[in-house]
Amino acid sequence: MSSLQTSQCNMNQLQTSSCCRKNSDPLSMNDFWLEVENIKQMHGSDGEESGSSEPSTPEEGEAEADWLQDTGLSPLISDLNPTEDNVLILSTLTRTQTAAVQRRLDSYSRSLRKRSKQPARDVRDVFHRVSRTNIVMEENEMDRSNRTEDPNVFTENTPKSPSSLHGHSGGSDVYNMEVAYSDQAAFGHNEDCKTAWQPESLPHFQIQKGRLGVTRVSDLSSSDMKQVPALALIELTALCDVLELDLKRNKAAKRKPTESRLFGVSLPALLEQDRKLITNTQVPLILQAILNCLEKNGLELQGILRICGSQARMKSLQQRLERNFYAGLFSWDDVNPHDAAGLLKLFLRELPVPLLTAEYLPAFTAVQKISDLKQRLQALNLLILVLPEANRSTLKALLEFLRKVASHEKCNLMSLWNIATIMAPNLFLYRGSGVKSQEGGEKQQAEGVAGLVMAMVHYQDLLWTVPTFLLSQVRKMNENSTKRFNERRLLHFLRKINLDKERPEKNHTEPCKQVKIRASIFVKDSLAIQLNEGMQAADVLKKFQEHLTHRSWQMVSTMGLIKCNSSFSFSNLELYEVGGNIGEHCLDPDTYLLDLYNANPNGEWVIKPSPPSTPTL
């Protein structure tokens, strides 16, 4: 009976896909609704899940409290005095971001007044309570000695004008990450370059590179990335406020733990057991294995992802995987690619917490209401940065695979839109939420979430970029976190002022500077580089390769990185910024090093090999 249902399913899908190709509408939603029906049939055959509950909307005031907790500002609504860290977080924010924080505090205060409780404090009061004057004085001293003032950092004496924002504009195909997205929206930065949402012809955006280059998520250390989600959430909220978009977050649904080891297991639990086998695993090994199987045998197969596999075979495969996967006894050689595609979608649907998280699934859905494509991508960029690391890495692996499927469209007849309409229900139909039928506004919502999946696949390189203005705020937080206003710090600060008075005034237009770049992994000595305004990171790597070619420096073979009798690819080397106001930062080859030195004079530069890709079972 199961085989008969599967055959009927495959015939229906082939007939539907044939009709889609005959129709002139390239954005047909037939694949979407067919996938919804397949999911309903599978859920019906498995029965209703027990022990799970629907995601719920927080009560009035609770949403604001959760938001302040996630942004690291929860002490502002407690009876405790705000800590220095809270004040320093606020001091890094732009005016638009600070206004978003104040709106959440005001909303929380209104809910408290309804319950006859003492309201939360005002953000402006916090700045004055914890020696803000001293903080600003020391920051200004640092800015004068190290670099010009950052236009994105909020200070009461430095207003930001619309004209200064328009100075960075550029054309409609330029994607600006230097200025906060909320400020761009608030000051009409994109009014002259509106980009309509047209899924059939997605435009190409060029990231506007500043003097410090572009930073990907993988370029930052884990300690630095831990600070990004809170700042990204504040910026996302500020952007939605400007766009008058209601940003709602659900509370995670409760679900009883499963006895399964693979399917229906949370991503953190999967990664915890995977790391016992392979350390530093970022994507669940079972998902990596499924994707590898599909890449090996399914990329050129017609209807891959569209045609559902046999339910009986998938059930058998699932049981065998549970028994044998971690023992290394399961072979993927004879797995039908359509069955593997079914396992992929089943894995995503069975996650106890959706891949886009229960909290932010409504936010992802709401992003479709943003008409301007560039602003929609800005919101998606921030949402991806807000995701937990496990979800973000897993989503990235999925989208990279989907892009490979789309690149073989001529063979598999799967366009990017087809892929998006099929995968959207598996990402957005969680525990009965999302789009259920074609009636009313639900059809428009279905097209919207499919468009979001399409945009995430097409623009994934842009979306996994840390905006320059956020990285600037991370640097400022790292600088401020080292400043403790105690006796020792105060004495050190006073001593620094006296020393600075004795030194000649620093010339910011200094044409060159000599620095040493450590490369101790490869050689016993450091590399001296004369910095000038045109020196870039790529130039340093080139000079380092020339030194290794023309000088017989002793390699460190005991590190296991270079074998004495084996060749080594110096093209895999990267220049890293370490210490100072950053943990560790892999530099863009186009980074201008004199500007980087001025931005982080206390950091050092290290040449290291690129990190290896995560191995799989």
XYZ file of C-alpha atoms in Angstrom:
617
model
C 0.000 0.000 0.000
C 2.877 2.329 0.861
C 4.588 1.591 -2.471
C 1.304 2.292 -4.280
C 0.994 5.657 -2.517
C 4.581 6.488 -3.412
C 4.075 5.588 -7.065
C 0.946 7.717 -7.191
C 2.896 10.564 -5.501
C 5.679 10.341 -8.074
C 3.228 10.268 -10.995
C 1.393 13.300 -9.621
C 4.657 15.165 -9.221
C 5.825 14.315 -12.745
C 2.465 15.396 -14.168
C 2.572 18.601 -12.146
C 6.152 19.399 -13.167
C 5.220 18.730 -16.814
C 2.319 21.136 -16.528
C 4.605 23.702 -14.881
C 7.003 23.578 -17.802
C 4.135 24.046 -20.250
C 2.756 27.040 -18.364
C 4.196 30.457 -19.152
C 4.255 31.466 -15.462
C 7.816 30.861 -14.214
C 6.707 31.465 -10.621
C 4.101 28.716 -10.343
C 3.324 27.666 -6.760
C 2.258 24.122 -7.730
C 5.417 22.606 -6.254
C 4.792 24.416 -2.972
C 1.246 23.106 -2.499
C 2.201 19.623 -3.661
C 4.945 19.570 -1.022
C 2.441 20.720 1.597
C 0.148 17.838 0.667
C 3.056 15.367 0.870
C 3.919 16.621 4.354
C 0.288 16.234 5.442
C 0.203 12.668 4.121
C 3.397 11.748 5.941
C 2.164 13.272 9.183
C -1.117 11.449 8.751
C 0.621 8.103 8.287
C 2.815 8.665 11.337
C -0.017 9.902 13.514
C -0.130 13.035 15.611
C 2.936 13.747 17.633
C 2.531 13.563 21.371
C 4.335 15.517 23.994
C 4.747 18.647 21.878
C 3.107 22.027 22.057
C 2.687 24.938 19.704
C 5.001 27.961 19.951
C 3.220 30.644 21.956
C 3.232 34.422 21.861
C 4.676 36.064 25.007
C 2.353 38.060 27.234
C 2.430 41.853 27.382
C 5.710 43.019 28.882
C 7.215 39.543 28.685
C 8.332 40.050 25.087
C 10.184 43.241 26.021
C 11.805 41.532 29.006
C 12.976 38.657 26.791
C 14.283 41.137 24.233
C 16.297 43.042 26.837
C 17.618 39.744 28.167
C 18.820 38.666 24.720
C 20.466 42.018 24.050
C 22.345 41.950 27.365
C 20.382 44.888 28.792
C 18.138 43.072 31.283
C 19.652 44.905 34.328
C 17.934 48.040 33.023
C 14.588 46.599 34.144
C 15.777 45.021 37.387
C 16.145 46.537 40.830
C 19.923 46.303 40.541
C 22.000 49.275 39.521
C 23.135 49.098 35.896
C 26.638 47.761 35.521
C 29.422 49.450 33.618
C 29.019 46.847 30.867
C 25.391 47.887 30.313
C 26.399 51.513 29.956
C 29.236 50.628 27.598
C 26.884 48.601 25.382
C 24.587 51.609 25.143
C 27.527 53.923 24.414
C 28.351 51.935 21.260
C 24.872 52.321 19.777
C 23.722 54.740 17.110
C 20.904 57.176 17.812
C 18.416 54.965 15.970
C 19.494 51.894 17.931
C 19.301 53.772 21.238
C 15.778 54.887 20.355
C 14.814 51.240 19.755
C 16.102 50.316 23.220
C 14.138 53.170 24.765
C 10.922 52.057 23.015
C 11.261 48.579 24.562
C 11.851 50.100 28.002
C 8.846 52.385 27.576
C 6.647 49.475 26.498
C 7.863 47.426 29.450
C 7.162 50.350 31.802
C 3.591 50.659 30.497
C 2.987 46.981 31.191
C 4.368 47.425 34.719
C 2.137 50.412 35.392
C -0.876 48.328 34.439
C 0.216 45.869 37.101
C 0.973 48.690 39.588
C 4.694 48.019 39.683
C 7.597 50.428 39.525
C 8.458 51.269 35.896
C 11.843 50.661 34.270
C 14.472 53.393 34.162
C 15.099 55.685 31.226
C 18.131 55.024 29.040
C 19.210 58.646 29.384
C 19.321 58.279 33.171
C 21.591 55.261 32.893
C 24.252 57.215 31.019
C 24.514 59.766 33.837
C 24.417 57.328 36.746
C 27.578 55.404 36.041
C 30.256 58.015 35.367
C 29.450 58.380 31.704
C 31.500 61.568 31.591
C 34.658 59.656 32.470
C 33.923 57.012 29.868
C 33.394 59.552 27.094
C 36.523 61.483 28.178
C 38.687 58.382 27.884
C 37.065 57.326 24.606
C 37.710 60.764 23.125
C 41.331 60.589 24.260
C 41.680 57.211 22.572
C 39.967 58.447 19.388
C 42.302 61.429 19.104
C 45.377 59.253 19.499
C 44.331 56.271 17.379
C 41.842 57.204 14.672
C 39.256 59.641 13.502
C 35.885 59.586 15.182
C 33.603 56.732 14.173
C 30.427 58.311 12.698
C 28.343 55.316 13.751
C 29.037 55.631 17.503
C 26.363 57.511 19.413
C 27.418 60.507 21.475
C 25.169 63.343 22.547
C 27.566 65.964 21.182
C 27.948 64.384 17.742
C 24.699 64.606 15.778
C 24.391 62.550 12.628
C 23.001 64.407 9.663
C 21.237 62.964 6.628
C 23.829 64.599 4.358
C 26.640 62.597 5.962
C 24.787 59.390 5.231
C 24.081 60.301 1.622
C 27.788 60.813 1.165
C 28.242 57.003 1.193
C 25.375 56.194 -1.148
C 26.608 54.959 -4.535
C 24.411 53.257 -7.118
C 21.429 50.956 -6.724
C 23.645 47.888 -7.161
C 25.928 48.900 -4.265
C 25.238 47.284 -0.895
C 26.412 49.599 1.893
C 27.569 47.926 5.120
C 29.495 50.912 6.478
C 26.434 52.777 7.827
C 23.889 51.141 10.131
C 20.930 49.783 8.148
C 18.442 51.522 10.451
C 20.172 54.861 9.871
C 20.082 54.313 6.114
C 16.333 53.704 6.329
C 15.695 56.544 8.801
C 17.494 59.156 6.716
C 16.172 57.995 3.350
C 19.535 56.603 2.269
C 17.911 54.263 -0.294
C 15.144 56.543 -1.550
C 16.938 57.192 -4.835
C 17.856 53.564 -5.453
C 14.790 51.494 -4.629
C 15.034 47.903 -5.805
C 11.785 46.062 -6.397
C 11.332 42.423 -5.412
C 11.379 40.404 -8.657
C 12.169 36.714 -8.017
C 12.382 35.911 -11.730
C 15.363 38.249 -12.168
C 17.285 38.808 -8.950
C 19.761 41.686 -9.310
C 23.409 41.464 -8.384
C 24.605 43.548 -5.436
C 28.195 44.583 -4.953
C 29.262 45.023 -1.332
C 30.785 48.437 -0.878
C 34.228 47.648 0.508
C 35.663 50.128 2.945
C 39.321 50.540 3.818
C 39.066 47.639 6.279
C 37.614 45.195 3.751
C 34.731 42.778 4.189
C 34.318 40.422 7.156
C 32.563 37.062 6.848
C 31.047 35.235 9.812
C 33.806 32.615 9.593
C 36.491 35.336 9.757
C 35.811 36.184 13.412
C 36.755 34.212 16.501
C 33.998 32.622 18.574
C 34.543 35.168 21.368
C 33.935 38.068 18.975
C 30.959 36.351 17.317
C 29.316 35.912 20.719
C 28.880 39.677 20.878
C 27.412 40.002 17.393
C 23.890 38.512 17.992
C 22.965 41.020 20.721
C 24.100 43.981 18.621
C 22.426 42.521 15.521
C 19.141 42.093 17.430
C 19.204 45.726 18.543
C 19.919 46.849 14.973
C 17.228 44.535 13.553
C 14.689 45.972 15.979
C 15.718 49.518 15.110
C 15.402 48.765 11.381
C 11.933 47.250 11.832
C 10.879 50.258 13.903
C 11.912 52.621 11.110
C 10.143 50.468 8.495
C 7.076 50.235 10.790
C 7.309 46.449 10.714
C 6.047 44.570 13.764
C 8.876 42.280 14.903
C 7.274 39.476 16.899
C 9.107 36.645 18.578
C 7.516 33.413 19.754
C 8.345 31.467 22.862
C 9.873 28.090 22.100
C 7.476 25.157 22.223
C 8.038 22.470 24.827
C 8.642 18.940 23.634
C 9.464 15.715 25.407
C 12.934 14.350 24.675
C 13.108 11.603 22.078
C 14.900 8.289 22.283
C 16.215 8.810 18.757
C 19.879 9.593 18.233
C 19.547 11.276 14.816
C 16.054 12.365 13.765
C 14.043 14.531 16.133
C 17.170 15.486 18.112
C 18.076 19.126 18.734
C 21.066 20.570 16.897
C 23.081 21.249 20.103
C 22.522 17.651 21.272
C 23.525 16.276 17.856
C 26.687 18.358 17.772
C 27.578 17.354 21.324
C 27.619 13.666 20.432
C 29.214 14.341 17.027
C 32.133 16.180 18.648
C 32.988 13.084 20.610
C 33.940 11.568 17.250
C 35.214 14.659 15.382
C 36.125 17.732 17.376
C 34.981 21.190 16.259
C 32.134 19.775 14.164
C 29.856 22.677 13.175
C 27.202 20.832 11.134
C 25.547 17.553 12.297
C 27.335 14.575 10.757
C 24.070 12.925 9.709
C 23.108 16.005 7.698
C 26.586 16.162 6.154
C 26.270 12.505 5.139
C 22.851 13.055 3.520
C 24.103 16.097 1.612
C 27.241 14.238 0.475
C 25.074 11.387 -0.810
C 22.906 13.812 -2.777
C 25.890 15.711 -4.181
C 27.467 12.472 -5.333
C 24.425 10.890 -6.996
C 21.561 13.384 -7.164
C 22.660 16.775 -8.495
C 21.953 15.912 -12.139
C 18.917 13.699 -11.451
C 15.678 15.065 -12.910
C 13.193 16.159 -10.282
C 15.621 15.822 -7.361
C 13.951 17.247 -4.221
C 10.603 17.391 -6.084
C 9.973 13.636 -6.419
C 9.370 12.057 -3.034
C 11.069 8.784 -2.174
C 9.369 5.613 -1.095
C 7.934 6.018 2.403
C 8.645 2.369 3.168
C 12.289 2.655 2.091
C 12.707 5.937 3.949
C 11.308 4.383 7.127
C 13.704 1.459 6.758
C 16.633 3.798 6.064
C 15.781 5.871 9.098
C 15.764 2.802 11.350
C 19.042 1.504 9.919
C 20.677 4.890 10.359
C 19.603 5.039 13.997
C 21.220 1.646 14.613
C 24.344 1.794 12.473
C 25.308 5.387 11.619
C 27.608 6.117 14.562
C 29.023 2.590 14.420
C 30.210 3.283 10.866
C 28.249 0.297 9.503
C 25.882 2.194 7.203
C 26.654 2.393 3.485
C 25.236 5.183 1.309
C 26.268 3.591 -1.984
C 22.910 1.959 -2.686
C 20.652 4.692 -1.280
C 18.201 6.035 -3.845
C 18.833 9.801 -4.255
C 15.097 10.525 -4.052
C 15.015 8.660 -0.729
C 18.020 10.684 0.445
C 16.188 13.877 -0.535
C 13.223 12.673 1.496
C 15.527 12.048 4.478
C 16.885 15.578 4.131
C 13.428 17.146 4.308
C 12.398 14.742 7.083
C 15.465 15.724 9.126
C 14.534 19.407 8.843
C 10.881 18.843 9.763
C 11.666 16.558 12.686
C 13.965 19.014 14.467
C 12.438 19.710 17.916
C 13.241 23.374 17.298
C 12.915 24.624 13.696
C 16.107 25.436 11.852
C 15.116 29.123 11.792
C 14.210 28.798 15.527
C 10.750 29.092 17.044
C 11.579 32.571 18.371
C 12.525 34.068 15.007
C 10.359 32.081 12.594
C 7.651 34.823 12.733
C 10.339 37.439 12.087
C 11.577 35.590 8.999
C 7.982 35.363 7.783
C 7.397 39.073 8.434
C 10.440 40.077 6.366
C 8.482 39.240 3.194
C 6.397 42.364 3.842
C 9.410 44.579 3.103
C 8.926 45.691 -0.496
C 12.450 46.984 -1.147
C 14.801 44.076 -1.892
C 17.881 45.756 -0.435
C 16.135 46.438 2.885
C 14.735 42.911 2.861
C 18.267 41.544 2.520
C 19.445 43.827 5.321
C 16.786 42.351 7.625
C 17.689 38.799 6.539
C 21.376 39.529 7.135
C 20.630 40.605 10.720
C 18.262 37.680 11.337
C 20.932 35.189 10.285
C 23.459 36.849 12.601
C 20.955 36.570 15.457
C 20.536 32.802 14.994
C 22.392 30.459 17.370
C 25.703 29.277 15.968
C 24.503 25.693 15.416
C 21.448 26.864 13.448
C 23.437 29.381 11.444
C 26.119 26.840 10.434
C 23.548 24.179 9.558
C 21.489 26.631 7.501
C 24.636 27.671 5.649
C 25.435 24.044 4.738
C 21.867 23.531 3.501
C 21.876 26.685 1.362
C 25.256 25.830 -0.159
C 23.842 22.476 -1.226
C 20.687 24.064 -2.675
C 22.837 26.435 -4.715
C 24.675 23.423 -6.169
C 21.337 21.858 -7.128
C 20.301 25.073 -8.888
C 23.614 25.194 -10.768
C 22.667 21.893 -12.486
C 19.258 23.157 -13.655
C 19.836 22.093 -17.270
C 20.135 18.469 -16.169
C 17.810 18.193 -13.167
C 15.179 20.689 -14.438
C 15.151 22.322 -10.987
C 15.247 26.100 -11.181
C 16.043 28.184 -8.129
C 12.348 29.029 -7.802
C 11.370 25.325 -7.981
C 13.863 24.537 -5.233
C 12.621 27.410 -3.087
C 8.944 26.455 -3.392
C 9.734 22.848 -2.417
C 12.024 23.643 0.516
C 9.970 26.519 1.954
C 7.253 24.286 3.495
C 9.943 22.169 5.165
C 11.432 25.257 6.795
C 8.307 27.284 7.587
C 5.548 24.687 8.212
C 6.494 23.912 11.797
C 4.021 22.288 14.205
C 1.061 23.485 12.201
C 2.335 27.055 11.869
C 2.830 28.846 8.594
C 0.805 28.464 5.417
C -1.830 25.720 5.311
C -3.937 26.336 2.226
C -4.234 28.448 -0.902
C -7.127 30.552 0.332
C -7.070 34.278 1.036
C -3.811 35.881 2.079
C -2.182 32.503 2.694
C -1.334 32.170 -1.006
C 0.476 35.484 -0.861
C 2.253 34.367 2.312
C 3.307 31.133 0.592
C 4.815 33.109 -2.270
C 6.538 35.307 0.285
C 8.259 32.511 2.220
C 9.280 30.830 -1.046
C 10.781 34.143 -2.119
C 12.699 34.303 1.168
C 14.210 30.863 0.613
C 15.119 31.871 -2.934
C 16.799 35.047 -1.661
C 18.707 33.164 1.056
C 20.087 30.725 -1.520
C 20.951 33.386 -4.087
C 22.424 35.984 -1.678
C 23.956 33.658 0.923
C 27.463 35.111 0.541
C 26.108 38.566 1.323
C 23.908 37.341 4.182
C 26.802 35.609 5.969
C 28.747 38.867 6.135
C 29.228 40.838 9.351
C 28.414 44.481 8.492
C 31.263 46.914 9.024
C 29.236 49.021 11.446
C 28.566 45.983 13.655
C 32.250 45.032 13.658
C 33.047 48.608 14.663
C 30.680 48.239 17.622
C 32.314 44.925 18.590
C 35.695 46.665 18.580
C 34.344 49.445 20.772
C 32.845 46.936 23.231
C 36.136 45.045 23.411
C 37.978 48.277 24.090
C 35.522 49.325 26.762
C 35.433 45.916 28.452
C 39.078 46.345 29.452
C 38.394 49.651 31.193
C 37.644 49.186 34.864
C 37.253 52.295 36.929
C 39.114 51.193 40.021
C 42.209 52.568 41.689
C 44.576 50.603 39.537
C 42.842 51.636 36.329
C 42.633 55.264 37.394
C 46.343 55.394 38.271
C 47.197 53.791 34.942
C 44.988 56.293 33.134
C 46.590 59.262 34.894
C 50.034 57.878 34.158
C 49.095 57.520 30.478
C 47.984 61.171 30.346
C 51.339 62.304 31.783
C 53.255 60.171 29.312
C 51.201 61.488 26.423
C 52.005 65.069 27.444
C 55.710 64.320 27.266
C 55.468 62.749 23.817
C 55.313 64.842 20.646
C 51.878 65.073 19.080
C 51.130 62.175 16.772
C 50.828 62.980 13.080
C 47.793 61.172 11.672
C 49.006 61.713 8.126
C 52.183 59.770 8.798
C 53.102 58.380 5.349
C 54.645 55.099 6.485
C 55.254 52.928 9.509
C 57.273 49.785 10.041
C 55.624 46.834 11.759
C 56.606 43.247 12.391
C 54.325 40.420 11.338
C 54.681 37.190 13.256
C 54.841 33.958 11.302
C 56.308 31.655 13.903
C 54.360 28.647 12.673
C 56.479 28.577 9.535
C 59.700 30.445 10.289
C 61.823 31.360 13.270
C 61.824 35.076 12.570
C 59.201 37.767 12.050
C 58.627 39.648 8.830
C 59.269 43.415 8.851
C 56.856 45.388 6.686
C 56.965 49.081 5.846
C 53.363 50.305 5.906
C 52.084 53.000 3.593
C 48.646 54.163 2.502
C 48.487 51.668 -0.366
C 49.720 48.552 1.475
C 47.078 45.785 1.605
C 46.899 42.390 3.292
C 47.383 40.647 -0.069
C 50.678 42.536 -0.529
C 51.975 41.221 2.805
C 51.129 37.627 1.897
C 52.852 38.064 -1.436
C 55.988 39.441 0.240
C 55.942 36.555 2.710
C 55.769 34.011 -0.109
C 58.675 35.718 -1.849
C 60.739 35.524 1.338
C 60.014 31.811 1.676
C 60.928 31.257 -1.951
C 64.242 33.132 -1.945
C 65.463 32.355 1.565
C 66.017 28.916 3.030
C 64.357 29.554 6.384
C 63.923 26.535 8.617
C 60.412 25.128 8.616
C 58.795 23.893 11.768
C 58.016 20.292 10.905
C 57.209 19.262 14.480
C 53.907 21.168 14.296
C 52.659 18.640 11.772
C 51.696 21.445 9.381
C 54.627 21.197 6.958
C 56.374 17.954 6.046
C 60.050 18.252 5.148
C 59.688 16.194 1.992
C 56.251 17.305 0.925
C 55.015 20.303 -1.013
C 52.995 23.006 0.733
C 50.535 25.404 -0.915
C 51.366 28.934 0.201
C 48.187 30.142 -1.502
C 46.283 28.842 1.539
C 47.895 31.350 3.893
C 45.839 34.078 5.568
C 46.771 37.212 7.496
C 45.097 37.472 10.898
C 44.588 40.402 13.232
C 44.980 39.178 16.819
C 44.496 40.998 20.119
C 43.912 44.645 20.888
C 40.236 45.400 20.341
C 39.532 42.095 18.573
C 39.900 38.450 19.518
C 41.003 37.067 16.176
C 40.042 38.330 12.741
C 40.955 36.814 9.384
C 41.614 39.799 7.142
C 40.134 40.465 3.731
C 43.005 40.536 1.174
C 41.840 44.069 0.234
C 42.289 45.419 3.786
C 44.450 48.546 3.908
C 46.879 47.831 6.717
C 47.687 51.404 7.732
C 43.969 52.004 8.325
C 43.782 48.734 10.252
C 46.745 49.789 12.368
C 44.989 53.056 13.214
C 41.794 51.139 14.070
C 43.618 48.639 16.290
C 47.106 49.873 17.216
C 47.477 47.361 20.065
C 46.799 44.276 17.937
C 49.394 42.115 16.244
C 49.354 40.447 12.843
C 49.959 36.755 12.340
C 50.264 34.721 9.148
C 48.548 31.358 9.474
C 47.142 28.682 7.157
C 43.455 28.734 6.311
C 41.407 26.512 8.635
C 40.687 23.092 7.110
C 37.160 22.172 6.135
C 35.197 20.115 8.629
C 35.772 16.385 7.984
C 32.848 14.003 7.662
C 32.231 10.379 8.492
